[in-house]
JSON list of C-alpha atoms in Angstrom, two decimals:
[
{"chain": "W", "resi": 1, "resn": "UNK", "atom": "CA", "xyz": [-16.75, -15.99, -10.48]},
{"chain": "W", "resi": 2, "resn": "UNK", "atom": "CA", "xyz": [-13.49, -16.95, -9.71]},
{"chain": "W", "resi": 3, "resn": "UNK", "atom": "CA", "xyz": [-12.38, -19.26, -7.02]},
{"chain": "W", "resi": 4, "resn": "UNK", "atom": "CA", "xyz": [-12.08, -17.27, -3.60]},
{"chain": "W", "resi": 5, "resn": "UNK", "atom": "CA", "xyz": [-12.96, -13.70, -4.91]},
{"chain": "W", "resi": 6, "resn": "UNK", "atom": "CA", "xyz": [-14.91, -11.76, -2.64]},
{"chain": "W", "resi": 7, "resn": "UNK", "atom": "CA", "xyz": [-17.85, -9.77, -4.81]},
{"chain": "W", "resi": 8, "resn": "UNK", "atom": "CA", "xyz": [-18.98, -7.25, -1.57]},
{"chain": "W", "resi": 9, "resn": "UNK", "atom": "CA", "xyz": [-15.86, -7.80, 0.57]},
{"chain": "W", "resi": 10, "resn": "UNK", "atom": "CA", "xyz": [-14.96, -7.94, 4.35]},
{"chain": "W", "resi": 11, "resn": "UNK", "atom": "CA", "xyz": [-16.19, -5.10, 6.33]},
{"chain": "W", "resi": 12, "resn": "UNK", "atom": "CA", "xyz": [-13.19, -4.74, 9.06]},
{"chain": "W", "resi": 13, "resn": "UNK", "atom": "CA", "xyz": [-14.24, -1.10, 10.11]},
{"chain": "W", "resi": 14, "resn": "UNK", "atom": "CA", "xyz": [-17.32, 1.22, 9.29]},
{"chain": "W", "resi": 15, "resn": "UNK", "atom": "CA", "xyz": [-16.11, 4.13, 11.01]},
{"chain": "W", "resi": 16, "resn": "UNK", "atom": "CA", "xyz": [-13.54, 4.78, 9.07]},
{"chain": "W", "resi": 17, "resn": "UNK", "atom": "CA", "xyz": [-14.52, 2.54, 6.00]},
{"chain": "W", "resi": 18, "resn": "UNK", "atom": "CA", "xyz": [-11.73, -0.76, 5.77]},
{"chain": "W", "resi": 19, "resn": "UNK", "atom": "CA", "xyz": [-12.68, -3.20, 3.62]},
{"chain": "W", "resi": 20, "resn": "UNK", "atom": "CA", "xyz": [-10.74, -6.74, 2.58]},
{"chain": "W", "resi": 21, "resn": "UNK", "atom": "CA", "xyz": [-11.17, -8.22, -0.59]},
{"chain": "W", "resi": 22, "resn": "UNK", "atom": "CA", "xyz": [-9.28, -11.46, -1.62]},
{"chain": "W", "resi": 23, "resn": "UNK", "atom": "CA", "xyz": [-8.94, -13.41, -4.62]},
{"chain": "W", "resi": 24, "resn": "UNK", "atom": "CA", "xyz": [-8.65, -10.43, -6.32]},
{"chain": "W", "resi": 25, "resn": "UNK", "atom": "CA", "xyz": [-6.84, -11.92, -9.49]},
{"chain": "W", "resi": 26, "resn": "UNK", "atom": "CA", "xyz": [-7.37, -15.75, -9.02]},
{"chain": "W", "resi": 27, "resn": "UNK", "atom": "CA", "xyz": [-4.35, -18.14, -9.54]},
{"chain": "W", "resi": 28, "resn": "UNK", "atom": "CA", "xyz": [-1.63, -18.76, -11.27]},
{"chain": "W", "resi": 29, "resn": "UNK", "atom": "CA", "xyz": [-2.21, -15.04, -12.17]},
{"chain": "W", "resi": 30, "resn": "UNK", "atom": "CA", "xyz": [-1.46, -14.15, -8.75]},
{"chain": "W", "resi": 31, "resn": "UNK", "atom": "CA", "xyz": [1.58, -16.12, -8.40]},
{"chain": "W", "resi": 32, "resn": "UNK", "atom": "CA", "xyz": [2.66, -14.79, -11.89]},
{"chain": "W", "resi": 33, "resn": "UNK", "atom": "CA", "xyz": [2.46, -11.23, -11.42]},
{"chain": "W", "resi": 34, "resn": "UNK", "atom": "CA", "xyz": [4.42, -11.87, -7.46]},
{"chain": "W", "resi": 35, "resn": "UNK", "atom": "CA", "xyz": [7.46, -13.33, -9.82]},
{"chain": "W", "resi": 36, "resn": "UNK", "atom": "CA", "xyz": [7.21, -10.84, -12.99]},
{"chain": "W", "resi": 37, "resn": "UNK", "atom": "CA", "xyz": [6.92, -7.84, -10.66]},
{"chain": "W", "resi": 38, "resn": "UNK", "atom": "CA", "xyz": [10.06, -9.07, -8.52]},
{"chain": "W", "resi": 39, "resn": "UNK", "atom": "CA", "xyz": [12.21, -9.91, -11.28]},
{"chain": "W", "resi": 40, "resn": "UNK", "atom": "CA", "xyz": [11.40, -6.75, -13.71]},
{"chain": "W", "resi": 41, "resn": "UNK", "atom": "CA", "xyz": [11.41, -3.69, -11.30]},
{"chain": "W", "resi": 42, "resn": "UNK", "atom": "CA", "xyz": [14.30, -1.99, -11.00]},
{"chain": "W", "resi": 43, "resn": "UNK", "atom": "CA", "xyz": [13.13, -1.82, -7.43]},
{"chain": "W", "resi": 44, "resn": "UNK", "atom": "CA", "xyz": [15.20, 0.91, -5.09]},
{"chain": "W", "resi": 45, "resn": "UNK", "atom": "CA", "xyz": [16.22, 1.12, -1.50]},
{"chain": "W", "resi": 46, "resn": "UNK", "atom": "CA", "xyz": [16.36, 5.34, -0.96]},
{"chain": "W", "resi": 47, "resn": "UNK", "atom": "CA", "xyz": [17.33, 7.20, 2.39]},
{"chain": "W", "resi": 48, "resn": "UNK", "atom": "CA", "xyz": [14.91, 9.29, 4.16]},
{"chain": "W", "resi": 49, "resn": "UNK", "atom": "CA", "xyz": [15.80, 12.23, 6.54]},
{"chain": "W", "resi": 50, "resn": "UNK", "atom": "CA", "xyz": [14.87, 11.08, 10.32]},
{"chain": "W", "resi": 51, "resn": "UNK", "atom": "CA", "xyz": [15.57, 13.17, 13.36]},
{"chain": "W", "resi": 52, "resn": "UNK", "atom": "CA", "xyz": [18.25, 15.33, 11.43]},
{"chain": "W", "resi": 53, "resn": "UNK", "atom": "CA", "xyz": [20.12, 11.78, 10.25]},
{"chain": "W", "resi": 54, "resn": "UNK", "atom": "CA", "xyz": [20.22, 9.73, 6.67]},
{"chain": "W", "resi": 55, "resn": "UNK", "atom": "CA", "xyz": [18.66, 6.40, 6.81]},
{"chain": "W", "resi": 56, "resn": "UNK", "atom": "CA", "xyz": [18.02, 3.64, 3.66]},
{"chain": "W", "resi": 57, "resn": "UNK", "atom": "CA", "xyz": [14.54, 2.23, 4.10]},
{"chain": "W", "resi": 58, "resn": "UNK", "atom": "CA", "xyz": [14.17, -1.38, 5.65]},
{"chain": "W", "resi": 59, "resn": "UNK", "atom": "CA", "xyz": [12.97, -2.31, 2.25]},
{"chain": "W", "resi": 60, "resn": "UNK", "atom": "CA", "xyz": [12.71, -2.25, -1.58]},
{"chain": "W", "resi": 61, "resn": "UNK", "atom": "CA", "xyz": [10.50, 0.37, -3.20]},
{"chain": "W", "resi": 62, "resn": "UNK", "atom": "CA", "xyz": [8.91, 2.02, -6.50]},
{"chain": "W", "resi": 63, "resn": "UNK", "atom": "CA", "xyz": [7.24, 4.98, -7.14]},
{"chain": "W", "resi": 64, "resn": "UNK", "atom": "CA", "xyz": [5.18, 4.66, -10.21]},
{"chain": "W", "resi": 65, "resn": "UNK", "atom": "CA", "xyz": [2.84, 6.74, -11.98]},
{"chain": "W", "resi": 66, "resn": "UNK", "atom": "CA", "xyz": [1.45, 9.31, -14.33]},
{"chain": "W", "resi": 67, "resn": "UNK", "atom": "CA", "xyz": [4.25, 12.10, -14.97]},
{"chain": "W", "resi": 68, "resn": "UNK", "atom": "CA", "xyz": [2.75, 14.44, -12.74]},
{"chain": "W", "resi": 69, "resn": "UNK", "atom": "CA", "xyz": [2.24, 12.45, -9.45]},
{"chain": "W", "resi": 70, "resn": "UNK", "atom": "CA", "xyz": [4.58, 13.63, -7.65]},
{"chain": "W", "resi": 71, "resn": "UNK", "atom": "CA", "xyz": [4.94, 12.74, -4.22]},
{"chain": "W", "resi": 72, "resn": "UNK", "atom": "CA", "xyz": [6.28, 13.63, -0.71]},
{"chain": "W", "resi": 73, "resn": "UNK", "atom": "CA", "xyz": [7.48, 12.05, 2.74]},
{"chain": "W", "resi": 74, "resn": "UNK", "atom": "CA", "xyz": [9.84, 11.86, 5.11]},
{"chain": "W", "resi": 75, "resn": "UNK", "atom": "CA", "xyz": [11.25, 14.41, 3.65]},
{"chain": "W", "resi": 76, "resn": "UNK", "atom": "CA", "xyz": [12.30, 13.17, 0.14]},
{"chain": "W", "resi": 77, "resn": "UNK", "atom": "CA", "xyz": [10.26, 14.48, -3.37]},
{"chain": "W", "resi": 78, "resn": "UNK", "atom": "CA", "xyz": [9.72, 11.20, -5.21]},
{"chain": "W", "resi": 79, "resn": "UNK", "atom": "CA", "xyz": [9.16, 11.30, -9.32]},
{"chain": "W", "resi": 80, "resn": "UNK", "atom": "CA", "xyz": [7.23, 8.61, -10.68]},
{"chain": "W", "resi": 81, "resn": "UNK", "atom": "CA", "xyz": [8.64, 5.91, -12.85]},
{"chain": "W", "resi": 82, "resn": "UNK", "atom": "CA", "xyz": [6.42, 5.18, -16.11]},
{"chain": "W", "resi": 83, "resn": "UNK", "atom": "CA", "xyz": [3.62, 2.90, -15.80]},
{"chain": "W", "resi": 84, "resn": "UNK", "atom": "CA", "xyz": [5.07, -1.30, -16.28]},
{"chain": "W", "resi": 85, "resn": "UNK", "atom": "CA", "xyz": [2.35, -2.78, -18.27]},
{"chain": "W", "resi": 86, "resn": "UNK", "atom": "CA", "xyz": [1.57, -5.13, -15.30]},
{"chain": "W", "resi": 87, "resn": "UNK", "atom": "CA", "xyz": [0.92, -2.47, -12.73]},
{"chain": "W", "resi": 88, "resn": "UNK", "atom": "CA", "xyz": [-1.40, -1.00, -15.21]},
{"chain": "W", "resi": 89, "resn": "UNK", "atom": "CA", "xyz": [-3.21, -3.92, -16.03]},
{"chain": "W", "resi": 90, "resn": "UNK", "atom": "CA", "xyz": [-3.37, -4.50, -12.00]},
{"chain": "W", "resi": 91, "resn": "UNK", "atom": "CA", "xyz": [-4.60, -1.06, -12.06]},
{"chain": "W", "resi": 92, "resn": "UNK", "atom": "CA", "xyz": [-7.61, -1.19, -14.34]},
{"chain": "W", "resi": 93, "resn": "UNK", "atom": "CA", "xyz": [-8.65, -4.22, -12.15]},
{"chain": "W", "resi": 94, "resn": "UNK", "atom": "CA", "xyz": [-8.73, -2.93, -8.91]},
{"chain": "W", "resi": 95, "resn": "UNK", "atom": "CA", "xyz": [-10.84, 0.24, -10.54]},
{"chain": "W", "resi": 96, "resn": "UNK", "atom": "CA", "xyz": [-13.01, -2.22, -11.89]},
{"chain": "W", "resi": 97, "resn": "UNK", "atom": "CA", "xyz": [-13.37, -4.60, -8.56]},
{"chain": "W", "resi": 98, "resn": "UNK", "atom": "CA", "xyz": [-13.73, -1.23, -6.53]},
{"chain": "W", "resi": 99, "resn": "UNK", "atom": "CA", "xyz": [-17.17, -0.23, -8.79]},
{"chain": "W", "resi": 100, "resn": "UNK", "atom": "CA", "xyz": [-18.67, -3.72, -8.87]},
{"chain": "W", "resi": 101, "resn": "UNK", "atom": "CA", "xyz": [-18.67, -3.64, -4.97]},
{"chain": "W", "resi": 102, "resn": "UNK", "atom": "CA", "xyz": [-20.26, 0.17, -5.43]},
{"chain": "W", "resi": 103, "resn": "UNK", "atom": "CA", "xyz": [-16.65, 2.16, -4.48]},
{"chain": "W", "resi": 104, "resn": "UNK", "atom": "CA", "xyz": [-15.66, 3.85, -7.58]},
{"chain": "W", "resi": 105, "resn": "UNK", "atom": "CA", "xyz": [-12.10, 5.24, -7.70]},
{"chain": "W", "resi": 106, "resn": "UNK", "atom": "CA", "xyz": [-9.53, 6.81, -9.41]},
{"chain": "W", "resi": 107, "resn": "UNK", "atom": "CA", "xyz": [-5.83, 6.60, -9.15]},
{"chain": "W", "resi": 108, "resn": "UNK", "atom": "CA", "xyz": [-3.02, 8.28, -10.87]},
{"chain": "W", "resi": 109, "resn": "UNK", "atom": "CA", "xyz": [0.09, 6.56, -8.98]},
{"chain": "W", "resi": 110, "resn": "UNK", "atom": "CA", "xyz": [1.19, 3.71, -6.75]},
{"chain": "W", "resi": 111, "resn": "UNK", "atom": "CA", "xyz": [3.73, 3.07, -3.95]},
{"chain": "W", "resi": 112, "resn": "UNK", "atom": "CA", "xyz": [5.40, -0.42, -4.33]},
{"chain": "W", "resi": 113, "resn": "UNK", "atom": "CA", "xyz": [6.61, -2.14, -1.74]},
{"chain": "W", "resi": 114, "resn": "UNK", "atom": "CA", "xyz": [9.50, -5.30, -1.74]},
{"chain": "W", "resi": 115, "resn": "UNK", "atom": "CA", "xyz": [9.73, -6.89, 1.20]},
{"chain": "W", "resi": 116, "resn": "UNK", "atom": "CA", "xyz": [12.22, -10.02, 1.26]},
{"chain": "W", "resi": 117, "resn": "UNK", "atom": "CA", "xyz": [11.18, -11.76, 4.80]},
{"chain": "W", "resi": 118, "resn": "UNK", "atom": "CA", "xyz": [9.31, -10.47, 7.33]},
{"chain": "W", "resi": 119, "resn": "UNK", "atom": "CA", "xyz": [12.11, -9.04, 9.05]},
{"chain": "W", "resi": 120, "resn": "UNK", "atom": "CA", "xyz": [12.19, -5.94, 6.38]},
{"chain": "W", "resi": 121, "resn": "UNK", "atom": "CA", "xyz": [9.13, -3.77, 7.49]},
{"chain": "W", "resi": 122, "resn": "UNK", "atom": "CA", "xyz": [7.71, -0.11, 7.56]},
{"chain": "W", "resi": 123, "resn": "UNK", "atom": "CA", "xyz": [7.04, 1.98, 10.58]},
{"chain": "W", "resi": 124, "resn": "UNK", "atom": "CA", "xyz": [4.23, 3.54, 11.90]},
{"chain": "W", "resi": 125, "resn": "UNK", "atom": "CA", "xyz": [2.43, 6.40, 9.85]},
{"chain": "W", "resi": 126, "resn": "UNK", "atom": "CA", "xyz": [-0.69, 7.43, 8.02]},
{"chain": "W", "resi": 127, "resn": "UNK", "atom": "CA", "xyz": [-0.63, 8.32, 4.14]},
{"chain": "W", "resi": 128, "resn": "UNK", "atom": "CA", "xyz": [-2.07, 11.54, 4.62]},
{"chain": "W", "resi": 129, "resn": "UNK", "atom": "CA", "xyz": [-0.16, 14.03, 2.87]},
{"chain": "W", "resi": 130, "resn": "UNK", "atom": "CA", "xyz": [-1.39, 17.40, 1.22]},
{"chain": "W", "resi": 131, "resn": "UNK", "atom": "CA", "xyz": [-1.13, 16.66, -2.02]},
{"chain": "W", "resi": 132, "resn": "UNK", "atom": "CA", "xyz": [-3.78, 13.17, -1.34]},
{"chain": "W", "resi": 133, "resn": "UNK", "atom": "CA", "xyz": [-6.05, 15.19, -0.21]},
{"chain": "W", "resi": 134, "resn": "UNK", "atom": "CA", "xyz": [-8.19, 15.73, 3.20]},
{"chain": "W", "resi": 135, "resn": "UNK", "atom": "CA", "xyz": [-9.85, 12.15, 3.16]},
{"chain": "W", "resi": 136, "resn": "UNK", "atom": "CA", "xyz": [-8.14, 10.03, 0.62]},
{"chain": "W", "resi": 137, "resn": "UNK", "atom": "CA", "xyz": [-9.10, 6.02, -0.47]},
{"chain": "W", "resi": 138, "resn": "UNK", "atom": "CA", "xyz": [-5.91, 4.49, -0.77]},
{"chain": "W", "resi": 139, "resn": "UNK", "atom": "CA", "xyz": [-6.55, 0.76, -2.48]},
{"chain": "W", "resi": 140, "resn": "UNK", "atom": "CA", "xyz": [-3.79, -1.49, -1.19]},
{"chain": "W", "resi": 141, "resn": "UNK", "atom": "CA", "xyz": [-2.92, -5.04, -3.01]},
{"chain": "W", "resi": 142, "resn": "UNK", "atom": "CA", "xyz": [-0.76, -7.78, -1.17]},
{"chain": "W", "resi": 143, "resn": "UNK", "atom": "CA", "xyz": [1.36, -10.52, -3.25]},
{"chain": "W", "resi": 144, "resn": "UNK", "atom": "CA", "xyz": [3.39, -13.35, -1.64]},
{"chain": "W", "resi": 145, "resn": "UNK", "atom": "CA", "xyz": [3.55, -13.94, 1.69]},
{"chain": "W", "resi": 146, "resn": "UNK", "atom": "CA", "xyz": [0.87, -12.95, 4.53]},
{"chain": "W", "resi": 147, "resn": "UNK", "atom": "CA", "xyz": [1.28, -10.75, 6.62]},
{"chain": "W", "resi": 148, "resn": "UNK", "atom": "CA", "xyz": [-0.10, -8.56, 9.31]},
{"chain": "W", "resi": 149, "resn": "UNK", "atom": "CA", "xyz": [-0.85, -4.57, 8.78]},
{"chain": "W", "resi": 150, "resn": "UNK", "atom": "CA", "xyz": [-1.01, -3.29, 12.65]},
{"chain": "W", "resi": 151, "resn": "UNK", "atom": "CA", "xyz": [-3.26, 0.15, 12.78]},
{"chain": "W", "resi": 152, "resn": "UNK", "atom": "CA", "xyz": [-3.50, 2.17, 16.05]},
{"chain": "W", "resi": 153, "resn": "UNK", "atom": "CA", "xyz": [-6.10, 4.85, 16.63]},
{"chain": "W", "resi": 154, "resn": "UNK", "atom": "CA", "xyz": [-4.58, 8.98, 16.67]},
{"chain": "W", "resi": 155, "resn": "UNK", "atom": "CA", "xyz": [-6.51, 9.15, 19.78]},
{"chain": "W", "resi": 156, "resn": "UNK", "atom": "CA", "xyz": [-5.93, 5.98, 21.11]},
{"chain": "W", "resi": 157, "resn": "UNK", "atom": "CA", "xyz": [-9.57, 5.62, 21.89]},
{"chain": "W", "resi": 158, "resn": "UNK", "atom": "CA", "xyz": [-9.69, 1.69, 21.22]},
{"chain": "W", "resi": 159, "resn": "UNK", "atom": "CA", "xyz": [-7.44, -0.25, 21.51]},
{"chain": "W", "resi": 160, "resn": "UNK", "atom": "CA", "xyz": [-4.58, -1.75, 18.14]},
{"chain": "W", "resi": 161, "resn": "UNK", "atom": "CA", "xyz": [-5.45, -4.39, 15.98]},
{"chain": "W", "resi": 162, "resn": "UNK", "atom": "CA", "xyz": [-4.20, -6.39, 13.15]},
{"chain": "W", "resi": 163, "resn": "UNK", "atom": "CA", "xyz": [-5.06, -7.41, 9.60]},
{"chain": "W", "resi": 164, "resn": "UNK", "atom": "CA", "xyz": [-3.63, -10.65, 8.04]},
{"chain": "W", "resi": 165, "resn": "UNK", "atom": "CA", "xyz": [-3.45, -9.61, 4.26]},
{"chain": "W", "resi": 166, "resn": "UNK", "atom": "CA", "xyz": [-3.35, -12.93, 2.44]},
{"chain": "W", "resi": 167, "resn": "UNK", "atom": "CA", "xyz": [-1.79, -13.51, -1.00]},
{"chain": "W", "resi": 168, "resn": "UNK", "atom": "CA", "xyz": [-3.95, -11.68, -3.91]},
{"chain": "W", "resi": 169, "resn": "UNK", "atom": "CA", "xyz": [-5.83, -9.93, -1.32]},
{"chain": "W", "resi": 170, "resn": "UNK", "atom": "CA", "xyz": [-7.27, -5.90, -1.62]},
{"chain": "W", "resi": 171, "resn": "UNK", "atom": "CA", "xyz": [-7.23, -3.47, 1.04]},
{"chain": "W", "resi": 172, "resn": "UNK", "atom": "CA", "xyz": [-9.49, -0.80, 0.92]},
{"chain": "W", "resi": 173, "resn": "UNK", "atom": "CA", "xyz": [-8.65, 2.45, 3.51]},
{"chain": "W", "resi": 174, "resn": "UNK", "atom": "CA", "xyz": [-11.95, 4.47, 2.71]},
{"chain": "W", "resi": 175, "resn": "UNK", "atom": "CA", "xyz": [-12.66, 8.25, 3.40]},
{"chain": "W", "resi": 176, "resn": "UNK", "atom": "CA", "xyz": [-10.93, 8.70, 7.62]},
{"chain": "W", "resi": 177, "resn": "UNK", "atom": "CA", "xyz": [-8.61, 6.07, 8.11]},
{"chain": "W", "resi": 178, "resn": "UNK", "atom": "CA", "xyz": [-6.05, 8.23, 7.31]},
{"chain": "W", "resi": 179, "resn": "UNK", "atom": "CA", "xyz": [-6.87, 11.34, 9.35]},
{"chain": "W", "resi": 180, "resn": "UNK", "atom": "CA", "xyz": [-8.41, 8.49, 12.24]},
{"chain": "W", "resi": 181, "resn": "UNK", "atom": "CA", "xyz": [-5.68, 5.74, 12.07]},
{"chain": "W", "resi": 182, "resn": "UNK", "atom": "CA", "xyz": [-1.90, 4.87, 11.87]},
{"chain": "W", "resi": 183, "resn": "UNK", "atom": "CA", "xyz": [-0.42, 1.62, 10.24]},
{"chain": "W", "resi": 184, "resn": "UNK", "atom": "CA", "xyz": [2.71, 0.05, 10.27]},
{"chain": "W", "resi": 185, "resn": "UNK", "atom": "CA", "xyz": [4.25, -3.57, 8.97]},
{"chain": "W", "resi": 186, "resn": "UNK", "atom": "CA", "xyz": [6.27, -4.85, 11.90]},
{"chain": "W", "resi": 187, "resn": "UNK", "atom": "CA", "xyz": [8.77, -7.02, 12.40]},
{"chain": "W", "resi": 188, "resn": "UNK", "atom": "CA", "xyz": [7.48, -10.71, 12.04]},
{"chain": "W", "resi": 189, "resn": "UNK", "atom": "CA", "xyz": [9.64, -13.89, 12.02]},
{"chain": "W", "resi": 190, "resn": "UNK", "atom": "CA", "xyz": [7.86, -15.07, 8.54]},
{"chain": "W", "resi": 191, "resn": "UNK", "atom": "CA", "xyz": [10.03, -16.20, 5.44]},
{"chain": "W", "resi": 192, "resn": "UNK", "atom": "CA", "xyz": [9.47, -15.30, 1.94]},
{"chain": "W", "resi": 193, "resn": "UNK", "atom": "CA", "xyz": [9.32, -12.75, -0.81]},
{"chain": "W", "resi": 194, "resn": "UNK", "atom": "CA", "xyz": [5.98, -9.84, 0.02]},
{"chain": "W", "resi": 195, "resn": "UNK", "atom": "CA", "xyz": [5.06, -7.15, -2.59]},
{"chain": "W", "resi": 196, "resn": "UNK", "atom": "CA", "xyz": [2.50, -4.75, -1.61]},
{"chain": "W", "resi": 197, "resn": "UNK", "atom": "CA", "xyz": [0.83, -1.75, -4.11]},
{"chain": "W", "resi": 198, "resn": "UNK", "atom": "CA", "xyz": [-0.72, 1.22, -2.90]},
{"chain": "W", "resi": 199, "resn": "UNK", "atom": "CA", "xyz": [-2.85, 3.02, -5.54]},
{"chain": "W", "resi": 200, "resn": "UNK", "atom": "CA", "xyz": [-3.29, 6.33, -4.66]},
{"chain": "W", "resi": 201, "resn": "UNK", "atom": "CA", "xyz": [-4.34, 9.48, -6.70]},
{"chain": "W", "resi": 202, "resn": "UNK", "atom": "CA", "xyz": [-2.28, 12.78, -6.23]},
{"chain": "W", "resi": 203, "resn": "UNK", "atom": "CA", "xyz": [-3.46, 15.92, -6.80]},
{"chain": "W", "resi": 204, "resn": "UNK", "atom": "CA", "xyz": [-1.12, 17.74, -9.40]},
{"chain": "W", "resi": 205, "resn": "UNK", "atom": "CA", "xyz": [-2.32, 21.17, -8.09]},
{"chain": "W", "resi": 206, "resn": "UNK", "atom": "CA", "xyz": [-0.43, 20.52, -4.62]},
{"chain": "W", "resi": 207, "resn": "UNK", "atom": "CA", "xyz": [2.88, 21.25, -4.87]},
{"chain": "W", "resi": 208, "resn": "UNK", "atom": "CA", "xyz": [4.98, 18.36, -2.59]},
{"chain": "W", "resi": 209, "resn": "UNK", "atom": "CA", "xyz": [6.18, 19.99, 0.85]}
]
């Protein structure tokens, strides 16, 4: 077993299921895929529609995916880029951590993520469009530096908390975080380069709003 990896992982929540894994790949692999993935993207900065106005995003992003993931929010209908070998390979082994801890997934697509210091960010939300279903598990991975993911409750029945998402780490938001909780990656003065992947599976049968 390599060097850090966590077989079972961290229980953070069991009602909704979150769950932290780290040393996911092991080093230098880590470290590798951080550079290969920053340098080989033709990563993209598009505008959403908020409160009636045009905005670029505070970041870098990819869609990626099968060719019939399409996907929908803040009012823009993303296409998916083709698969880059390295996201697929990163792919089959987050499927294959997710069974050996006895959470077997699929995914179809992933949302990547370029952040260049911690002043670039993304605001409060949940990942719960129609076309991810009612209760979706949404597998994120974190490269680079760490950083916290804030989540608030809908109701605000308890109160906000963090989670620090170290370098080669896996986030797991199981069945009712989404539809429970809202996360967001605020503003944090912390230097250096942070690439995050969310694996997701869209449901071609749901057209995007």
């Amino acid at each position: 077993m390599r060097s850090g990896y966590t077989q079972k992982g961290e229980p953070l929540l069991d009602s909704p299921p979150l769950t932290l894994f780290t040393g996911l790949l092991g080093e230098p692999t880590a470290t590798r895929l951080l550079a290969q993935l920053d340098q080989a993207l033709a990563w993209q900065r598009p505008t959403l529609r908020l409160y009636g106005r045009e905005h670029p995003i505070p970041r870098r992003q990819l869609w990626m995916g099968d060719p019939e993931a399409r996907y929908c929010y803040s009012g823009r209908d993303f296409s998916p880029e083709p698969w880059h070998p390295a996201v697929s390979s990163l792919l089959g082994t987050v499927i294959q951590r997710l069974a050996n801890a006895g959470l077997p997934a699929r995914f179809n697509s992933v949302l990547l993520n370029r952040y260049a210091d911690g002043q670039e960010r993304m605001g409060w939300h949940s990942d719960n469009e129609p076309e991810l279903g009612p209760d979706p598990l949404i597998a994120a991975v974190s490269l680079g530096t760490k950083r916290p993911m804030r989540f608030r409750w809908q109701d605000r029945s308890h109160e906000a908390f963090n989670v620090w998402l170290p370098h080669d780490s896996l986030l797991v938001m199981g069945a009712g975080v989404q539809s429970r909780l809202q996360h967001a990656l605020l503003p944090r003065q912390l230097p250096g380069l942070r690439i995050s992947l969310t694996f997701r599976l869209v449901n071609p049968t749901v057209s995007p709003a």
